[in-house]
Tab-separated table of C-alpha atoms in Angstrom:
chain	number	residue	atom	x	y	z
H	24	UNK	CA	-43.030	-28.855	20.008
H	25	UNK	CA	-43.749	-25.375	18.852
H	26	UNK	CA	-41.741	-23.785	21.397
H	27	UNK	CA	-38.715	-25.875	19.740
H	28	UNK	CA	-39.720	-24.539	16.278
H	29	UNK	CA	-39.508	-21.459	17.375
H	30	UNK	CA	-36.256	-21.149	19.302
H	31	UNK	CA	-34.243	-22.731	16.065
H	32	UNK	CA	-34.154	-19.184	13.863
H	33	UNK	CA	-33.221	-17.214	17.162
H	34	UNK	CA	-30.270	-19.888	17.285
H	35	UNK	CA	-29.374	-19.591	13.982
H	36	UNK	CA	-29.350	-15.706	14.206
H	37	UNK	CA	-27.258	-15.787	17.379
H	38	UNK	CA	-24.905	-18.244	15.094
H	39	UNK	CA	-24.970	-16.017	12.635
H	40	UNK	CA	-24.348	-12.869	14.453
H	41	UNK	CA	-21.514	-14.916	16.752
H	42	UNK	CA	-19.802	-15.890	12.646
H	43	UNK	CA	-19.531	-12.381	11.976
H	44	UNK	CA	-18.388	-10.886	15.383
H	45	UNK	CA	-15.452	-13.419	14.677
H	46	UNK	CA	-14.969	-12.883	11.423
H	47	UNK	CA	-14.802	-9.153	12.311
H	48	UNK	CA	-12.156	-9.725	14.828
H	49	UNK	CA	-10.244	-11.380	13.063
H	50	UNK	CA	-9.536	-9.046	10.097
H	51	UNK	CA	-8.913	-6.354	12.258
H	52	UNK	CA	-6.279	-8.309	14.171
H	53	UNK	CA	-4.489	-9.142	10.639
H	54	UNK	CA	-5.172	-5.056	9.554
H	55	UNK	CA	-3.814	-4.515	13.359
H	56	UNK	CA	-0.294	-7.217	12.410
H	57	UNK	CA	0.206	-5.537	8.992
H	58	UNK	CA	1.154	-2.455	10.611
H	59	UNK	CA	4.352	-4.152	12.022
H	60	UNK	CA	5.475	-5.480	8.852
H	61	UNK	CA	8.608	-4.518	7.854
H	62	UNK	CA	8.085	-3.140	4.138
H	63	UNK	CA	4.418	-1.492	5.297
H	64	UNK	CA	6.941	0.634	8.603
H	65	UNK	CA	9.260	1.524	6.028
H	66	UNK	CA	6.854	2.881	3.565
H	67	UNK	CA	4.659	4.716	6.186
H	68	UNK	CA	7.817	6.384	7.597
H	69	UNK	CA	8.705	7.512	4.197
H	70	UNK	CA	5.183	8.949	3.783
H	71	UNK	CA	5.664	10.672	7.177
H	72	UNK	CA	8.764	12.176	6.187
H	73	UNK	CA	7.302	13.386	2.740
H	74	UNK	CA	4.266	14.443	4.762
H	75	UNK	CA	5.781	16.680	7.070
């Protein structure tokens, strides 16, 4: 029974751990899809233009 007890918080670390790898992911894919919004193009074009 102990060795039960003591696989559970190695579990719920790797749960944990899995959570955030996903939750990572998936902000960077939205950061990644805001690029190709229309207004967002337009706007860093303009800066690009002012830039250079």
């Amino acid at each position: 029974m102990s060795s039960t007890t003591s696989s559970a918080p190695n579990r719920h670390a790797f749960a944990l751990t899995t959570y955030a790898s996903v939750k990572l992911e998936t902000e960077m894919s939205h950061e990644f899809h805001d690029l190709f919004r229309p207004g967002l193009r337009k706007a860093l074009v303009i800066g690009a233009l002012i830039k250079a």
